[in-house]
CSV table of C-alpha atoms in Angstrom, one decimal:
chain,number,residue,atom,x,y,z
A,146,MET,CA,-13.8,15.2,-4.2
A,147,LEU,CA,-13.3,12.1,-7.0
A,148,GLU,CA,-11.8,9.0,-4.8
A,149,VAL,CA,-9.8,6.7,-6.9
A,150,GLY,CA,-7.6,3.5,-5.6
A,151,LEU,CA,-4.2,2.5,-6.0
A,152,THR,CA,-2.8,-0.4,-5.6
A,153,GLY,CA,0.1,-3.3,-6.9
A,154,GLY,CA,1.7,-5.9,-6.0
A,155,ILE,CA,4.9,-5.6,-3.7
A,156,GLY,CA,7.5,-5.0,-6.2
A,157,SER,CA,5.1,-3.5,-8.5
A,158,GLY,CA,6.7,0.5,-7.9
A,159,LYS,CA,3.5,1.6,-6.7
A,160,SER,CA,5.0,4.4,-5.0
A,161,THR,CA,6.4,5.2,-7.9
A,162,VAL,CA,3.3,5.5,-10.0
A,163,ALA,CA,1.9,7.7,-6.9
A,164,ALA,CA,4.7,9.9,-7.1
A,165,GLY,CA,3.9,10.6,-10.9
A,166,LEU,CA,0.7,11.0,-10.1
A,167,VAL,CA,0.7,13.6,-7.2
A,168,ALA,CA,3.4,15.3,-9.7
A,169,ARG,CA,0.0,15.5,-12.0
A,170,GLY,CA,-2.1,16.9,-9.6
A,171,ALA,CA,-3.6,14.9,-6.8
A,172,VAL,CA,-4.4,14.4,-3.6
A,173,LEU,CA,-2.6,11.6,-1.7
A,174,ILE,CA,-3.8,9.1,1.3
A,175,ASP,CA,-0.6,6.6,1.5
A,176,ALA,CA,-2.5,4.1,4.4
A,177,ASP,CA,1.2,2.8,4.5
A,178,ALA,CA,2.6,6.6,5.7
A,179,ILE,CA,0.1,7.1,7.4
A,180,VAL,CA,0.5,3.3,9.4
A,181,ARG,CA,4.3,4.7,9.7
A,182,GLN,CA,3.7,8.0,11.4
A,183,MET,CA,1.2,5.9,13.8
A,184,GLN,CA,3.7,3.2,14.4
A,185,ALA,CA,6.4,6.5,15.2
A,186,PRO,CA,7.6,6.6,18.7
A,187,GLY,CA,5.4,7.9,21.7
A,188,GLU,CA,2.3,7.6,19.5
A,189,PRO,CA,-0.4,5.3,20.4
A,190,VAL,CA,-0.4,2.8,18.4
A,191,PHE,CA,3.6,1.9,18.8
A,192,GLU,CA,2.8,1.8,22.8
A,193,ALA,CA,0.3,-0.9,22.3
A,194,ILE,CA,2.6,-2.5,19.7
A,195,VAL,CA,4.8,-2.7,22.0
A,196,ASP,CA,2.9,-4.0,25.1
A,197,ARG,CA,1.7,-6.6,22.8
A,198,PHE,CA,4.7,-8.5,21.2
A,199,GLY,CA,7.3,-7.1,23.9
A,200,PRO,CA,10.3,-5.4,23.5
A,201,ASP,CA,12.0,-7.5,21.1
A,202,VAL,CA,10.2,-5.5,18.4
A,203,VAL,CA,12.2,-2.0,19.3
A,204,HIS,CA,15.5,-1.3,17.5
A,205,ARG,CA,17.9,-0.3,19.8
A,206,ASP,CA,17.3,3.9,18.9
A,207,GLY,CA,13.5,3.0,20.1
A,208,THR,CA,12.0,3.1,17.2
A,209,LEU,CA,10.2,0.1,15.7
A,210,ASP,CA,11.9,-2.4,14.4
A,211,ARG,CA,8.9,-3.8,11.6
A,212,ALA,CA,10.4,-6.4,10.5
A,213,ALA,CA,11.1,-8.4,13.6
A,214,ILE,CA,7.4,-7.6,13.9
A,215,ALA,CA,7.1,-8.9,10.2
A,216,SER,CA,8.8,-12.3,11.0
A,217,VAL,CA,6.4,-12.7,13.7
A,218,VAL,CA,3.0,-12.0,12.1
A,219,PHE,CA,3.8,-13.2,8.6
A,220,ALA,CA,3.0,-17.4,8.9
A,221,ASP,CA,0.8,-17.1,11.9
A,222,PRO,CA,-2.4,-15.6,11.8
A,223,ASP,CA,-3.4,-14.9,15.4
A,224,GLU,CA,-0.8,-12.2,15.3
A,225,LEU,CA,-0.8,-10.8,11.8
A,226,ALA,CA,-5.4,-10.5,13.5
A,227,ALA,CA,-3.2,-9.1,17.1
A,228,LEU,CA,-1.5,-6.5,15.1
A,229,ASN,CA,-4.3,-5.7,12.3
A,230,ALA,CA,-6.5,-4.9,15.5
A,231,ILE,CA,-4.0,-1.9,16.8
A,232,VAL,CA,-3.5,-0.8,13.6
A,233,HIS,CA,-6.3,-0.3,11.5
A,234,PRO,CA,-8.5,1.0,13.2
A,235,ALA,CA,-6.6,3.6,13.7
A,236,VAL,CA,-5.8,4.1,10.3
A,237,GLY,CA,-9.3,4.1,9.9
A,238,ALA,CA,-10.4,7.0,11.0
A,239,GLU,CA,-6.9,9.0,10.0
A,240,ILE,CA,-7.9,7.8,6.4
A,241,GLN,CA,-11.4,9.4,7.5
A,242,ARG,CA,-10.2,12.8,8.3
A,243,ARG,CA,-8.3,13.3,5.4
A,244,ARG,CA,-11.2,12.5,3.6
A,245,ASP,CA,-13.2,14.5,5.3
A,246,ALA,CA,-11.0,17.6,5.0
A,247,ARG,CA,-10.9,17.1,1.3
A,248,ALA,CA,-14.9,16.6,1.3
A,249,GLY,CA,-16.9,19.2,-1.1
A,250,THR,CA,-13.9,19.6,-3.7
A,251,ASP,CA,-12.9,18.4,-7.3
A,252,ALA,CA,-9.4,17.2,-6.3
A,253,ILE,CA,-8.6,14.2,-7.3
A,254,VAL,CA,-7.8,11.8,-4.1
A,255,ILE,CA,-5.5,8.6,-4.8
A,256,PHE,CA,-5.6,6.2,-1.8
A,257,ASP,CA,-2.8,4.3,-2.0
A,258,ILE,CA,-3.7,0.9,-1.1
A,259,PRO,CA,-1.4,-2.1,-0.8
A,260,LEU,CA,-4.2,-4.6,0.2
A,261,LEU,CA,-7.2,-3.3,-1.5
A,262,ILE,CA,-7.6,-7.3,-3.2
A,263,ASP,CA,-7.8,-9.7,-0.4
A,264,SER,CA,-5.8,-12.7,-1.0
A,265,ASP,CA,-9.0,-14.6,-1.9
A,266,GLY,CA,-9.7,-12.2,-4.6
A,267,GLU,CA,-12.6,-10.0,-3.0
A,268,ARG,CA,-11.9,-6.2,-3.2
A,269,LYS,CA,-12.4,-5.3,0.1
A,270,SER,CA,-15.4,-3.8,1.1
A,271,HIS,CA,-14.3,-0.8,3.3
A,272,TYR,CA,-13.2,0.3,0.2
A,273,ASP,CA,-16.6,0.8,-1.8
A,274,HIS,CA,-16.1,4.6,-1.8
A,275,LEU,CA,-13.6,4.6,-4.6
A,276,ALA,CA,-14.7,5.7,-7.7
A,277,ALA,CA,-12.0,3.6,-9.6
A,278,VAL,CA,-9.7,1.0,-9.3
A,279,ILE,CA,-6.1,2.3,-10.9
A,280,VAL,CA,-3.6,-1.3,-10.8
A,281,VAL,CA,0.4,-1.0,-11.2
A,282,ASP,CA,1.1,-4.1,-12.7
A,283,ALA,CA,4.9,-5.8,-12.8
A,284,ASP,CA,5.1,-9.7,-13.9
A,285,PRO,CA,6.6,-11.3,-10.5
A,286,ASP,CA,10.6,-12.1,-12.0
A,287,THR,CA,10.6,-8.4,-12.3
A,288,ALA,CA,9.1,-7.9,-8.8
A,289,ILE,CA,11.8,-10.4,-7.1
A,290,HIS,CA,14.3,-8.6,-9.2
A,291,ARG,CA,13.5,-5.5,-7.4
A,292,LEU,CA,12.6,-6.6,-4.2
A,293,VAL,CA,15.9,-8.2,-3.8
A,294,ASP,CA,18.6,-5.3,-5.7
A,295,HIS,CA,16.7,-2.5,-4.7
A,296,ARG,CA,15.0,-3.5,-1.0
A,297,GLY,CA,17.4,-5.9,-0.1
A,298,PHE,CA,15.3,-9.0,0.1
A,299,ASP,CA,16.4,-12.5,0.5
A,300,THR,CA,15.6,-14.1,-3.0
A,301,ASP,CA,13.3,-16.8,-1.2
A,302,ASP,CA,11.9,-14.4,1.5
A,303,ALA,CA,11.3,-11.9,-2.0
A,304,ARG,CA,9.3,-14.9,-3.7
A,305,ALA,CA,7.8,-16.0,-0.5
A,306,ARG,CA,6.1,-11.7,-0.3
A,307,VAL,CA,5.4,-12.4,-4.1
A,308,ALA,CA,3.7,-15.4,-3.2
A,309,ASN,CA,1.3,-14.7,-0.3
A,310,GLN,CA,-0.2,-11.7,-1.9
A,311,ALA,CA,-3.6,-11.4,-3.9
A,312,PRO,CA,-3.1,-13.2,-7.1
A,313,ARG,CA,-2.0,-11.1,-10.0
A,314,SER,CA,-4.4,-12.3,-12.2
A,315,ALA,CA,-7.7,-11.3,-9.1
A,316,ARG,CA,-5.8,-7.4,-9.0
A,317,LEU,CA,-6.2,-7.1,-12.9
A,318,ALA,CA,-9.8,-8.5,-12.7
A,319,HIS,CA,-10.6,-5.1,-10.2
A,320,ALA,CA,-8.8,-2.9,-11.9
A,321,ASP,CA,-10.2,0.1,-13.9
A,322,PHE,CA,-6.9,1.4,-15.5
A,323,VAL,CA,-3.8,-0.7,-15.6
A,324,ILE,CA,-0.4,1.1,-15.2
A,325,ASP,CA,1.9,-2.0,-16.9
A,326,ASN,CA,5.5,-1.0,-14.4
A,327,SER,CA,7.3,-4.0,-15.9
A,328,GLY,CA,9.5,-2.2,-18.1
A,329,PRO,CA,12.2,1.3,-17.0
A,330,LEU,CA,11.2,4.7,-16.4
A,331,VAL,CA,11.2,5.9,-19.7
A,332,ALA,CA,7.5,3.9,-20.2
A,333,LEU,CA,6.0,4.5,-17.0
A,334,GLU,CA,5.3,8.4,-18.6
A,335,PRO,CA,3.2,8.4,-21.0
A,336,GLN,CA,0.9,6.1,-19.0
A,337,LEU,CA,0.9,8.6,-16.4
A,338,ASP,CA,0.0,11.2,-18.9
A,339,ALA,CA,-2.8,8.6,-20.5
A,340,CYS,CA,-4.0,8.0,-16.7
A,341,TRP,CA,-4.1,11.2,-15.5
A,342,ALA,CA,-6.2,12.7,-18.4
A,343,TRP,CA,-8.2,9.3,-17.5
A,344,LEU,CA,-8.7,10.3,-14.1
A,345,GLU,CA,-10.2,14.1,-15.1
A,346,SER,CA,-12.8,12.4,-17.7
A,347,LEU,CA,-14.0,10.9,-14.8
């Protein structure tokens, strides 16, 4: 089993790259998707979040209001730490379960990890098992444009989200392979082919 990290800033198109690698044969472990599964109504993580943050973080349909949670934790480190203390251990255990299921195979396992690089520019130590890191890079203006046009962000909010991440230079410094996703989809395909060939060579 070859374990590789995939990271990139918000609006970089990392999910598109992940899907392209899966289409070429990779196994994807998507930390955000696992979080969403664990935050579904009735799940222990969902219940713990509601207990901690109250009914205002629940939509009328009973699902978690992620925007409401984000507005609470985005500018408050203590609240963010409280949320992380609920979510991260459970997600970590599920990721380990999925790793164990592929152990001893020749699978190329891609870990989609948005926050692989901390805001201080350092790689998170609990991902030391990764053999390599792929960074999906896009210039900040392109990322902001995507967030506003495709995901409905307010422009100021989009700029704040981009600015609040690990520096672009820090992500690139940790990269073993960089995919430039500032352009159109057609420019991405040959890079995905090159990346897959590189992964198979490792």
